[in-house]
Structures are given as structure tokens and as C-alpha cells.
Tab-separated table of C-alpha atoms in Angstrom:
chain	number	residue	atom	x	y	z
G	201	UNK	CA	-6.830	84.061	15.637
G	202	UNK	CA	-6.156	87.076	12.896
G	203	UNK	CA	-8.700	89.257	15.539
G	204	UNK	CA	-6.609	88.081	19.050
G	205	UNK	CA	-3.254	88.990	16.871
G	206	UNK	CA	-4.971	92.877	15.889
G	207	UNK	CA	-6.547	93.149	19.899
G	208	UNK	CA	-2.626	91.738	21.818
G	209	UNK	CA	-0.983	94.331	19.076
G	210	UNK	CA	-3.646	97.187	19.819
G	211	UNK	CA	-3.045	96.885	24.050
G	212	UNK	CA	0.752	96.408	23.350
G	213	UNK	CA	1.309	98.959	21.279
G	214	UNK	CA	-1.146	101.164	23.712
G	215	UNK	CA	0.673	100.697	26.480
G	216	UNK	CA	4.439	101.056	24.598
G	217	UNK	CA	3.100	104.664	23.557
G	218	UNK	CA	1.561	105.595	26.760
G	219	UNK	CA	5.089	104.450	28.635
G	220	UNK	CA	6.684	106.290	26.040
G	221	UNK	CA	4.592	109.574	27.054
G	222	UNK	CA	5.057	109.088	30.683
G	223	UNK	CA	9.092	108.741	29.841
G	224	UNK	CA	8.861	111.662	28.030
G	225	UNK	CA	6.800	113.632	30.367
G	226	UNK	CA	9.442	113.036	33.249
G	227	UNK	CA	12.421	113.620	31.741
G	228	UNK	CA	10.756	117.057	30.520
G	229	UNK	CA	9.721	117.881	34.455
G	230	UNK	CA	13.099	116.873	35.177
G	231	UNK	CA	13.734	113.151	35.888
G	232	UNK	CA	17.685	112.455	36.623
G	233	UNK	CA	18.647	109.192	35.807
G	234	UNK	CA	21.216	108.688	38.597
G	235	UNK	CA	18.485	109.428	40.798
G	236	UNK	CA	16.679	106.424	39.427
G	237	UNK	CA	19.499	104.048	39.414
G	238	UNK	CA	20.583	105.183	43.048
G	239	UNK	CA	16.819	103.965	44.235
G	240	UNK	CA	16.708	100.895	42.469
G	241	UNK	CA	20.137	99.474	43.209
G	242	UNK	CA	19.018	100.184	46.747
G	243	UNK	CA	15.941	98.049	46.805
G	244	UNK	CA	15.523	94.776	46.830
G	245	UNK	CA	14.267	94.572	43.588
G	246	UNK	CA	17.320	95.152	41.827
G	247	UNK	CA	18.470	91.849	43.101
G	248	UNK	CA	15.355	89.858	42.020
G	249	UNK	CA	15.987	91.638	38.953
G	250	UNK	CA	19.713	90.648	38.697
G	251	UNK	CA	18.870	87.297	38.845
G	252	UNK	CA	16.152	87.446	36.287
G	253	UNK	CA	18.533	88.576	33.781
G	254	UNK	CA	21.208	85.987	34.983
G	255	UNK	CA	18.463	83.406	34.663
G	256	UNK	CA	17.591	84.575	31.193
G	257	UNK	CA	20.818	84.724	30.135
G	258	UNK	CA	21.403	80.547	31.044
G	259	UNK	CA	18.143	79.859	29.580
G	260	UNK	CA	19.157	81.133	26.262
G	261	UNK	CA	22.548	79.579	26.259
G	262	UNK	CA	21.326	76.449	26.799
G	263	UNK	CA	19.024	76.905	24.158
G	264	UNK	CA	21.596	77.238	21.918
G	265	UNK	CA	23.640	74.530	22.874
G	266	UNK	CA	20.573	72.374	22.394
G	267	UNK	CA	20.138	73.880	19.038
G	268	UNK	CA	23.852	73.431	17.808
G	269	UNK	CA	23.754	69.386	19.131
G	270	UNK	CA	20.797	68.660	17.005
G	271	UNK	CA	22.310	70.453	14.087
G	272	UNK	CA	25.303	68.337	14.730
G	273	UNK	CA	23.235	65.229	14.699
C	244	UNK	CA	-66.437	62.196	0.431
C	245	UNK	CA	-64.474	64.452	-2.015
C	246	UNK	CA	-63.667	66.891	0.722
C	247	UNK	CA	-61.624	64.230	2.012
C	248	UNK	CA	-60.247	63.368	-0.981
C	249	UNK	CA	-58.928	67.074	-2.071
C	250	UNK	CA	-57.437	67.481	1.787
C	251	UNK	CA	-55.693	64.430	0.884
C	252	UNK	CA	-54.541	65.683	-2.455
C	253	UNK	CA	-53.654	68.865	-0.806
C	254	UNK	CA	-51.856	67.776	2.278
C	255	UNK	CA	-49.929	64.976	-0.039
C	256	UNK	CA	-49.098	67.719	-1.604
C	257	UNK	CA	-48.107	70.202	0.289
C	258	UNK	CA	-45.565	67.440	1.990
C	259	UNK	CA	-44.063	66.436	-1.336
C	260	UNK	CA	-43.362	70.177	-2.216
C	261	UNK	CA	-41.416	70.637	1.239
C	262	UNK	CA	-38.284	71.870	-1.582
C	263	UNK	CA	-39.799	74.858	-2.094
C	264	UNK	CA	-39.519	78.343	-0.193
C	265	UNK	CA	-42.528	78.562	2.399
C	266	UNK	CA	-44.309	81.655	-0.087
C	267	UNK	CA	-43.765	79.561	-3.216
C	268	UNK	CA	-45.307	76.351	-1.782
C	269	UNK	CA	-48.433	78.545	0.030
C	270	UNK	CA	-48.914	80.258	-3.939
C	271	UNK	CA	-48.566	76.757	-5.057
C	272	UNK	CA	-50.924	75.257	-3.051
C	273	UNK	CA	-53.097	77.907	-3.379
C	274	UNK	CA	-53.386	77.838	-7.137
C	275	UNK	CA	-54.307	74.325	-6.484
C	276	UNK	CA	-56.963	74.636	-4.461
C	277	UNK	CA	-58.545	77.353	-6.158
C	278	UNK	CA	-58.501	74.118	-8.793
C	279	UNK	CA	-60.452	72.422	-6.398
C	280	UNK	CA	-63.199	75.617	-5.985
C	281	UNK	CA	-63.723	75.599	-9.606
C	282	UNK	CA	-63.664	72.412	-10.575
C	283	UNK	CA	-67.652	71.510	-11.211
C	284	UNK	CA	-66.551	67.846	-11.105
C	285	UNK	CA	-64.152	67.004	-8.075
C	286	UNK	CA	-63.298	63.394	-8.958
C	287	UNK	CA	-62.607	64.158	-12.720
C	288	UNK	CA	-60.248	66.726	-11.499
C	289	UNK	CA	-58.417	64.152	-9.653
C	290	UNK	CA	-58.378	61.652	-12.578
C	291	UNK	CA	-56.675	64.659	-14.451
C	292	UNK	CA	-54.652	65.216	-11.889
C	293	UNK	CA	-53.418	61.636	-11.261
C	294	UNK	CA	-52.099	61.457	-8.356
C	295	UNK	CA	-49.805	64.572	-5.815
C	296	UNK	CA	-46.765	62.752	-7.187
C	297	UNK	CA	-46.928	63.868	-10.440
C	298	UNK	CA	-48.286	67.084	-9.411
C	299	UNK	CA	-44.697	67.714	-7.130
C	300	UNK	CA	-42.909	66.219	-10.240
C	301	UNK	CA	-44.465	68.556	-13.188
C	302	UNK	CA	-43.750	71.753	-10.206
C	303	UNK	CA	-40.368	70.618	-9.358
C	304	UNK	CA	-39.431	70.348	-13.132
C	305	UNK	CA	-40.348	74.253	-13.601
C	306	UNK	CA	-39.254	75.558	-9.817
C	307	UNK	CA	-35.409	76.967	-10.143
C	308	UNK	CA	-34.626	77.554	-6.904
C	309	UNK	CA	-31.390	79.403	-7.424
C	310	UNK	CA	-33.420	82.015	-8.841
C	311	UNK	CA	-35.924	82.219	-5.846
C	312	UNK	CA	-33.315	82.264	-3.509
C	313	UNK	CA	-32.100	85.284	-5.430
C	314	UNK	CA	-35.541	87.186	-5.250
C	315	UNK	CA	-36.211	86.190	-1.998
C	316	UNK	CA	-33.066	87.996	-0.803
C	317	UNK	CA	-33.346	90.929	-2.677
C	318	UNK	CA	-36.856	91.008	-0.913
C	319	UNK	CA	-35.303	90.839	2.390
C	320	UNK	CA	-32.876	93.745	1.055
C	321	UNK	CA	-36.251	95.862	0.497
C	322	UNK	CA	-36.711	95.547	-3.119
C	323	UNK	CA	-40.154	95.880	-4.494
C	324	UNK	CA	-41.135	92.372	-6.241
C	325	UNK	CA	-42.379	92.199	-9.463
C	326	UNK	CA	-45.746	90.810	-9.526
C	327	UNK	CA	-46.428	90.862	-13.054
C	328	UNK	CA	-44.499	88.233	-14.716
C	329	UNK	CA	-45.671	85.269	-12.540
C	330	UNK	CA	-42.931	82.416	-11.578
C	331	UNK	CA	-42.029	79.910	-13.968
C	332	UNK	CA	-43.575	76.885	-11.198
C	333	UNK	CA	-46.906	79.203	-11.059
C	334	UNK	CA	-46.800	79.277	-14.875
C	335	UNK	CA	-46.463	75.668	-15.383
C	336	UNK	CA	-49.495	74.819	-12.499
C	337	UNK	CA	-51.428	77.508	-14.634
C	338	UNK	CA	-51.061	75.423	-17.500
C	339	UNK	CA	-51.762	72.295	-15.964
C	340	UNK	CA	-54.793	73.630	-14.467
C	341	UNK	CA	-55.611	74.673	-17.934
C	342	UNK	CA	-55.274	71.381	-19.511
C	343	UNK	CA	-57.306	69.640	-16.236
C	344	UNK	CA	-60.166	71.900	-17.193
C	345	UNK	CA	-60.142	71.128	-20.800
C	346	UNK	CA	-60.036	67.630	-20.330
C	347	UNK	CA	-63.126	67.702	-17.637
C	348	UNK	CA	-65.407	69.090	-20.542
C	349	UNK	CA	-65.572	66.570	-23.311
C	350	UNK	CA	-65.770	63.497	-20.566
C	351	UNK	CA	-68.879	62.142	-20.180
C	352	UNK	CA	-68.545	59.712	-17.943
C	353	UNK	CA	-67.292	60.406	-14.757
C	354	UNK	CA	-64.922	57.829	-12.955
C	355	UNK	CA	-64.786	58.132	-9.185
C	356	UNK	CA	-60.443	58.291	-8.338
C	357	UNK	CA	-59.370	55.121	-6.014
C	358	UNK	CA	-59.358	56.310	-2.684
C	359	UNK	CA	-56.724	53.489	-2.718
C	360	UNK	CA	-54.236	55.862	-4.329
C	361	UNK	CA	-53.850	57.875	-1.032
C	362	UNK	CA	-53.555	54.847	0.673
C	363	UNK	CA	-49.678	55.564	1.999
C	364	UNK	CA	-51.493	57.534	4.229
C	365	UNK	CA	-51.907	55.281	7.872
C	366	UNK	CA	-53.817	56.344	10.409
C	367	UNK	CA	-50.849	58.723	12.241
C	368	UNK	CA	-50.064	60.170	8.972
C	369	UNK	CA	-54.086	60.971	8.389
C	370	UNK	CA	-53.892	63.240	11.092
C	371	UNK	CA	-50.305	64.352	10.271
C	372	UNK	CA	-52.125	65.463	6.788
C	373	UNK	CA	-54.982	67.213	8.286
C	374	UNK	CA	-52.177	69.201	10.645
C	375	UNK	CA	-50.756	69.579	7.320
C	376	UNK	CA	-53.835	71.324	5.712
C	377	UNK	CA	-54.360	73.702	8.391
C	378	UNK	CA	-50.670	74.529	8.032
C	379	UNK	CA	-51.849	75.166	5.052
C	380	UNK	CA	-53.937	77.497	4.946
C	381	UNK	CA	-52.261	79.888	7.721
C	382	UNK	CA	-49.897	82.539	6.576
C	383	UNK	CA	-46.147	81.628	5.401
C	384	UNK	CA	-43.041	82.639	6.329
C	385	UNK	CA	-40.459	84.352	4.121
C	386	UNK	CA	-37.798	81.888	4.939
C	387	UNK	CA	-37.432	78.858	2.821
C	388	UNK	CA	-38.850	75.579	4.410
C	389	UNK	CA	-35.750	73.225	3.782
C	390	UNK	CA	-34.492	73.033	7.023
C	391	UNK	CA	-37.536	73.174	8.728
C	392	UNK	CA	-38.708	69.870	6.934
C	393	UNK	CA	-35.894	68.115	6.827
C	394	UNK	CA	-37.476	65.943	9.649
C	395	UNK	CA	-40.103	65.690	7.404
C	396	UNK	CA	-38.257	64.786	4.493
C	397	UNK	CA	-37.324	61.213	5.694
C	398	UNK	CA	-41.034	60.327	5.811
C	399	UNK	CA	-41.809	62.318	2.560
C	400	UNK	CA	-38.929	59.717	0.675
C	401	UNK	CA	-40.760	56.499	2.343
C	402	UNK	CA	-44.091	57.497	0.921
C	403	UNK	CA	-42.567	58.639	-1.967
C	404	UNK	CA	-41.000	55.778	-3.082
C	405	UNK	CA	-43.954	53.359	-1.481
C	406	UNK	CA	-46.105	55.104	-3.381
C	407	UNK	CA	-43.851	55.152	-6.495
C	408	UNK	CA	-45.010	51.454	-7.824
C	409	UNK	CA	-48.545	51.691	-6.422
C	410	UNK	CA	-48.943	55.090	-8.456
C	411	UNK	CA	-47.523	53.697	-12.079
C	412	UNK	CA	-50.375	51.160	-11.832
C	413	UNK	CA	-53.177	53.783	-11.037
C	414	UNK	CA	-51.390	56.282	-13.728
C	415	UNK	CA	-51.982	54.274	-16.240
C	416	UNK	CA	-55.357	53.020	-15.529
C	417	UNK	CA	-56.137	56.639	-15.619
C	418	UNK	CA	-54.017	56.804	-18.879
C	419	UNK	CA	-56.118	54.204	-20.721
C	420	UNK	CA	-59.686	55.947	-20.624
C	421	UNK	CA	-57.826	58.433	-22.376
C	422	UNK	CA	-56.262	56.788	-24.780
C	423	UNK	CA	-60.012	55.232	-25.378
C	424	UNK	CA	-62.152	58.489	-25.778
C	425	UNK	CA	-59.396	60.403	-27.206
C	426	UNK	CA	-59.525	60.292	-31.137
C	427	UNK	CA	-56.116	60.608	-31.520
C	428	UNK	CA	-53.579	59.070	-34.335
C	429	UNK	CA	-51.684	56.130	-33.216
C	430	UNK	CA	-47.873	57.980	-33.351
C	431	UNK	CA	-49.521	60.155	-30.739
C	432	UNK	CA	-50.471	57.956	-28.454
C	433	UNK	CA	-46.710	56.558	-29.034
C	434	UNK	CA	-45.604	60.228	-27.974
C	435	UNK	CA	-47.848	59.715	-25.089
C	436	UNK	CA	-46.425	56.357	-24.103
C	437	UNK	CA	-42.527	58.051	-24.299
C	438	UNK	CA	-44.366	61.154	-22.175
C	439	UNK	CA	-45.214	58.246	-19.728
C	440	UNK	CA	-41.723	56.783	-19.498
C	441	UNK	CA	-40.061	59.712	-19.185
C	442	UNK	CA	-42.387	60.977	-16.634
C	443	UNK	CA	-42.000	57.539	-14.537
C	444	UNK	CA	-37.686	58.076	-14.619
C	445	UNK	CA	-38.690	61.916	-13.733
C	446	UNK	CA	-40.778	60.301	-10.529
C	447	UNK	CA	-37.989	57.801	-9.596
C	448	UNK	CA	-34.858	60.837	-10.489
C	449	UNK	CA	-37.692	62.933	-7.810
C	450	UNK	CA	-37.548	60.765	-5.226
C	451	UNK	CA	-33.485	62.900	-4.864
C	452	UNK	CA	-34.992	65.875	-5.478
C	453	UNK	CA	-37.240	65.582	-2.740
C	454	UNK	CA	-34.025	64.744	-0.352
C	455	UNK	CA	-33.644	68.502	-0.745
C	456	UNK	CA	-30.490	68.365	-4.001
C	457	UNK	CA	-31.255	70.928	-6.715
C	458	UNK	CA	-29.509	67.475	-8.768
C	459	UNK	CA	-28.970	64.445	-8.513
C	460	UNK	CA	-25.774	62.821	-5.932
C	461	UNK	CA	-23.716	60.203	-5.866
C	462	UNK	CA	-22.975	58.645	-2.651
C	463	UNK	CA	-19.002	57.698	-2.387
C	464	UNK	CA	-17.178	55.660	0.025
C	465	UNK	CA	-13.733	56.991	1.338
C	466	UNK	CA	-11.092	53.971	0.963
C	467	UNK	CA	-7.397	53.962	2.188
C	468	UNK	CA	-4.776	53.120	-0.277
C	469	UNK	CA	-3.074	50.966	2.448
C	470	UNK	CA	0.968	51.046	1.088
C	471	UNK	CA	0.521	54.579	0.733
C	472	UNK	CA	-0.825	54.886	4.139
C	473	UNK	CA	1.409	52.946	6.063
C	474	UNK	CA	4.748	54.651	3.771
C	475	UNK	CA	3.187	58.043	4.869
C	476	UNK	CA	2.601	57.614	8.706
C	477	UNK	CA	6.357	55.992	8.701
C	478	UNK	CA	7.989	59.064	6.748
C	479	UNK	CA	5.113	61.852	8.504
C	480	UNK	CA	5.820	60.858	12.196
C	481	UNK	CA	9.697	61.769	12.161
C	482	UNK	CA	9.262	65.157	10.109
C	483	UNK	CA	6.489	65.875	12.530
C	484	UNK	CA	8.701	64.997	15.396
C	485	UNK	CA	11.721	66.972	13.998
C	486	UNK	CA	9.156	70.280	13.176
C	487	UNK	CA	7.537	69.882	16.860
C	488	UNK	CA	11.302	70.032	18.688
C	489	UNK	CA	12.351	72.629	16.493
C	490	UNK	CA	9.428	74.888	16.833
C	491	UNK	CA	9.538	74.192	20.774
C	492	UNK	CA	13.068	76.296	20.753
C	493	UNK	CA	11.029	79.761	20.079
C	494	UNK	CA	8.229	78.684	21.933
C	495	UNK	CA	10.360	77.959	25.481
C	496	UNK	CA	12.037	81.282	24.647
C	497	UNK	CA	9.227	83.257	24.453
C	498	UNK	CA	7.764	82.084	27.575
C	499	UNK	CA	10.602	82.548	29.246
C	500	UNK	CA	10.593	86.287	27.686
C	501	UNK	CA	7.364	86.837	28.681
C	502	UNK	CA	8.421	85.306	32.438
C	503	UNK	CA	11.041	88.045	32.860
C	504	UNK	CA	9.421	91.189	31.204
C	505	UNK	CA	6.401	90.728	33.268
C	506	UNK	CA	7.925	90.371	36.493
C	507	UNK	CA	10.508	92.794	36.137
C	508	UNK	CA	7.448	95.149	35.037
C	509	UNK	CA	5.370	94.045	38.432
C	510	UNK	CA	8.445	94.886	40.106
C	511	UNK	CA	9.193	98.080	39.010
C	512	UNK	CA	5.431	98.940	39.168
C	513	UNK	CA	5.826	98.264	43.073
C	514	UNK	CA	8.255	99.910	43.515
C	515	UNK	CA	7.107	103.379	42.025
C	516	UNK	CA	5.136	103.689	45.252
C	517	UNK	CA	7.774	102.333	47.436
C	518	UNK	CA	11.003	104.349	46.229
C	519	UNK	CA	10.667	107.341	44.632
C	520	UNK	CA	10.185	110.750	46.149
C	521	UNK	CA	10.338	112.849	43.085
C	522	UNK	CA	7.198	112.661	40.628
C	523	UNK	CA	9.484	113.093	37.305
C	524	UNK	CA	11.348	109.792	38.662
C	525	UNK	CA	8.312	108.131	39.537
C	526	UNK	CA	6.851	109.191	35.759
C	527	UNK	CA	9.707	107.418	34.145
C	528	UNK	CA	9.793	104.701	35.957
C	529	UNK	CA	6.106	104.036	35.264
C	530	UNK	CA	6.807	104.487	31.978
C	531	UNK	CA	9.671	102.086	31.535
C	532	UNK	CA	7.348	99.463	33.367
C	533	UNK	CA	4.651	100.133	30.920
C	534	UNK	CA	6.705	99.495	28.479
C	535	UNK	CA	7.931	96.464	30.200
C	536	UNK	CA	4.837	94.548	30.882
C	537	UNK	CA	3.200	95.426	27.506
C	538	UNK	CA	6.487	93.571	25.999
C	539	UNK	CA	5.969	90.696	28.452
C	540	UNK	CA	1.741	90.514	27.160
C	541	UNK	CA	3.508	90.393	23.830
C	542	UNK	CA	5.911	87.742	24.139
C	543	UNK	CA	3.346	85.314	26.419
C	544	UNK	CA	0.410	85.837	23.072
C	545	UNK	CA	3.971	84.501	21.203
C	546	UNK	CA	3.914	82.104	23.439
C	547	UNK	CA	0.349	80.900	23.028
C	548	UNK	CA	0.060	81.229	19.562
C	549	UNK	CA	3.188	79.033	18.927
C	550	UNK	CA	1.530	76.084	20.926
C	551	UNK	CA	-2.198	76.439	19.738
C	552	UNK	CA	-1.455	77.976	16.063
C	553	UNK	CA	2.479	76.698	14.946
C	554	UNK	CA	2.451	73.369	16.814
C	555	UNK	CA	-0.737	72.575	16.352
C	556	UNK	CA	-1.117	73.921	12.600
C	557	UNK	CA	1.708	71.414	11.881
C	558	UNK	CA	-0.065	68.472	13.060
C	559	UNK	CA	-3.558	69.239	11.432
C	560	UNK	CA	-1.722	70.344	8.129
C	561	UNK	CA	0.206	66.761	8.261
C	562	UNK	CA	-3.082	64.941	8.984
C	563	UNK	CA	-5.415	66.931	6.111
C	564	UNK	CA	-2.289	66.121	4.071
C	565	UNK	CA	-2.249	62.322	4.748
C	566	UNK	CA	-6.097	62.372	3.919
C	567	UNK	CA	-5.837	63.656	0.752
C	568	UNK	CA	-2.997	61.548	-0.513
C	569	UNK	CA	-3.746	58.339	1.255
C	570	UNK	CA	-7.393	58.045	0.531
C	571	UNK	CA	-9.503	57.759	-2.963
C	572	UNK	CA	-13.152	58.083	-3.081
C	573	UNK	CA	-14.978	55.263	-4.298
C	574	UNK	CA	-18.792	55.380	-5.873
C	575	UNK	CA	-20.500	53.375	-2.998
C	576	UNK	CA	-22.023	49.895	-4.336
């Protein structure tokens, strides 16, 4: 278990600093964030995306309702 | 006629000593078959001998084999061994080969050994000995023959302790023409008698040491205390129960983490290539889903180590726990 826990936080924190280059890389070339947000809210993704986060947000309210009952109990 | 009866001796022998490393029990044998060679009179040697028993007992009283293992890995590590200080099992067959020599000299008359004594052998196990003696003679191996013989070891106990009773008769008819020709005081031949007893409880304590224990084991029985069992499974089930639910909360959260991050990352991966006409947008955007998905790989290994490691840590550690409080070990009758 101890080596799957050192290999999962090698490749995560990999890719974190590689996205972190490429971030950094295309704000430097000249990335504009309105740009970005213009495409996105534009696509269809943005919607699936919306209701991700909506999704997440329920799920972790109603984890905390569940949490606060049993503490009641 | 005596060839048969010192391959006998020797493959007996060679089974009995199945505790040793493979080089120690080639030297030993060795030693004692060099016995044999020089021995002018084959069956006195084998009244002096008495029987491959006693032989494997007076060995496995001198053979420590915490200190083989120890040379035998600095061997493997490359270090040179030192030849001149023989073993302390080499030194003790030297000395018995010693004493078998002495005592061949001032006997006149020469007893021929029961062939009865190596009658454990049947007729598989004849040819099982003669494999034996071959095996014998053919170069050893540097790793230790324990596990190798363990197979063996069963049938090695049998004969052992068959042979156990039918050798304490035969020891001490070849004990008694000693005691006879010797000139001896009586308190001596008291020693001798003590020698014998101790050496019979050193045969019986063998018959362990040939299961392969450095010392002797006691076998124990593992009994339930049955209040204390049933008072533990009613009081462990709940907390279990309670600990499961509550360590569910984190788990379901994570997954659903994981759900979202790595989706939203496959998204925004897709659409890099779909959207963006400008490569510094396209760079950040790849970035941000990098960052997204390695989150998401996070948050899923969460996930997975909350079921296989949390959960299921909880419900081993309550289990090893009710073993050790709910059960005593009892010395089996």
C-alpha cells in the first residue's frame, strides 16, 4: 500500500506541475482569460459542467444532513 | 557382508542428520566413512559405534546451527572461510572416531553387529538408502537441507522412534561386553550407567530435534473463553457498524470528487481541440485540465484506499483484536 500511496502522489503531483508549466507558459505567450471563458460558456461543455458542480454541490449537502441526523441520534 | 552393513550405517545416517546444512552433513559423513576405510575391523567399528542413532545424537549435541547459518552467509557474502579451526560437530566425530579406534585395539574377540539393528529398514526404504548413499557421495549444495527434507523428515521420525526401543536393547548388549573386559572400578561403571540414561532421554528429546527445532516445542491448543466471546461479538458488531457508516461519509465523497474532477478534466481536454484558436488559450486550458484530472486520480486512490485500507483495516483490526482477548492457549493433552 505505502508504494501505491508514493507512485498515485508521484503521477499527481507530475501532472499538477506540468499543468502548472503549461498555465504558466500561456499566460506568458499571452493567454486572455475572457477569451477562455467566452469559448467555454459557448460550448456545450459548460453546461455538462454546470451541472456537475450543481450535482456536487447536492451530493455534499446531503451528506451533511446525513451526518448531522446521526449525530442527533 | 560388511559393505552392506557400513551403506546401511551410512545411509541411516545420512537421513537422521537431514538438520544439518548440506556441506556440514557431506563433511560429516565423510569423516565417517573415512572411519569405515581405516577401520581394520568393520564389525568392531560398528559395535563401537552402536547404532546411526547415537551417532546423529552425539553430532546433533555439538552442531549449533545458529552459528553455521552465520558462516554460511558470510560465505555467500564472499568471505574467505577459515579452515583451520575445524567445527565444533567435526570436532566431536573426531573424537568419537578417536575413542572407536582405541577401543578396537585391546578387543580380542570380535562380535559380528546384529544385522537386526538396521532392521527399520523394509524393502522400499533399502533402496531409498542406497539412493541415499549415492546422494552421498555426489557434491553438496551450499544451501541448508531443511526444507528440502522436510518430506523426508516424517519418515526419518517413524524410524526414529521405531527404532528408539529396538536400539536401547542392542545398546546395551553392546554395553555389557564392555563393562566385562573393561577393568574398571565399580563407581565408573555407575558413571557409565548415568552416561546411558542420559544418553537414552538425549535419543527420545532427538526424536524433536530431528523434526527440524533447534529446541524442544510444546504443542498448544487455542480455546475460546466463551462469555468473553459472546460479550465481545455483542459490543464489537455495533462499534464496527457505527465506524463502517461513518467512514463511508469520506469515502462516497471522494468518489464523487473523483467523478467530477475527472470528467470535467475529459471535458476540457476535448475541448482544447474543439474551441480554441489561439495556442496561449489552448496552453492554459491544457494546463488547468492537467491539473484537473491529476486531482480526480487523486481523489479516486482516496477512494480506493478508504474501502480496501480504512474499511477493511477496521474489520481485520476488530477480528485480530477479538482473537487475542477471547482466546487462551492451552498445552495440548
Amino acid at each position: 500500500m505505502k508504494k501505491a500511496w508514493s507512485v498515485i502522489l508521484a503521477i499527481v503531483f507530475g501532472a499538477i506541475l506540468l499543468g502548472a508549466v503549461c498555465i504558466g507558459v500561456g499566460y506568458i505567450t499571452g493567454a486572455d482569460i475572457s477569451r477562455i471563458t467566452a469559448v467555454i460558456e459557448g460550448s456545450p461543455v459548460h453546461a455538462y459542467v454546470q451541472m456537475l458542480i450543481q450535482y456536487w454541490n447536492e451530493a455534499v449537502t446531503t451528506a451533511t444532513d446525513y451526518a448531522s441526523t446521526i449525530h442527533l441520534f | 557382508m560388511t559393505d552392506i552393513n557400513k551403506q546401511k550405517f551410512l545411509a541411516e545416517l545420512a537421513q537422521l542428520l537431514t538438520f544439518m546444512y548440506e556441506e556440514d552433513r557431506q563433511d560429516a559423513l565423510l569423516v565417517y566413512s573415512g572411519m569405515f576405510d581405516e577401520a581394520e575391523d568393520e564389525q568392531a567399528l560398528l559395535q563401537a559405534l552402536v547404532s546411526p542413532i547415537r551417532q546423529a545424537v552425539l553430532v546433533a549435541r555439538a552442531y549449533n546451527a545458529t552459528e553455521r547459518k552465520l558462516s554460511a552467509h558470510s560465505e555467500t557474502r564472499g568471505e574467505v572461510r577459515d579452515d583451520s579451526v575445524p567445527p565444533d560437530f567435526l570436532q566431536a566425530i573426531f573424537e568419537i572416531r578417536a575413542e572407536a579406534m582405541a577401543r578396537q585395539a585391546p578387543r580380542a574377540e570380535a562380535q559380528k553387529a546384529d544385522e537386526n539393528q538396521f532392521s527399520l529398514f523394509d524393502q522400499a526404504a533399502e533402496e531409498h538408502a542406497a539412493a541415499a548413499v549415492s546422494a552421498v557421495t555426489a557434491p553438496g549444495e551450499a544451501h541448508p537441507a531443511e526444507p528440502v527434507e522436510k518430506a523426508e523428515a516424517p519418515a526419518a521420525d517413524e524410524l526414529v522412534e521405531e527404532s528408539a526401543p529396538a536400539a536401547e536393547p542392542d545398546a546395551e548388549e553392546a554395553e555389557e561386553p564392555d563393562a566385562e573386559e573393561a577393568e574398571e572400578p565399580a563407581p565408573a561403571e555407575e558413571a557409565e550407567d548415568e552416561d546411558e540414561d542420559a544418553e537414552d532421554e538425549d535419543e527420545h528429546r532427538f526424536v524433536t530435534v530431528v523434526d527440524g527445532a533447534s529446541s524442544i516445542k510444546e504443542r498448544t491448543v487455542r480455546k475460546p473463553r466463551v462469555f468473553l466471546l459472546i460479550l465481545y461479538i455483542l459490543l464489537a458488531i455495533p462499534v464496527t457498524l457505527v465506524g463502517i457508516v461513518l467512514l463511508l461519509l469520506p469515502t462516497l465523497l471522494s468518489l464523487s470528487a473523483a467523478a467530477l474532477l475527472i470528467s470535467v478534466g475529459i471535458m476540457a481536454v476535448s475541448s482544447v481541440f474543439g474551441g480554441f484558436a489561439v495556442l496561449a488559450d489552448l496552453l492554459v486550458v491544457l494546463g488547468a485540465a492537467l491539473i484537473l484530472l491529476a486531482l480526480g486520480l487523486l481523489f479516486l486512490w482516496l477512494f480506493i484506499w478508504f474501502i480496501g485500507g480504512a474499511i477493511g483495516g477496521l474489520i481485520r483490526g476488530v477480528c485480530a483484536l477479538g482473537r487475542k482477548w477471547c482466546y487462551k492457549e492451552v498445552p495440548a493433552v
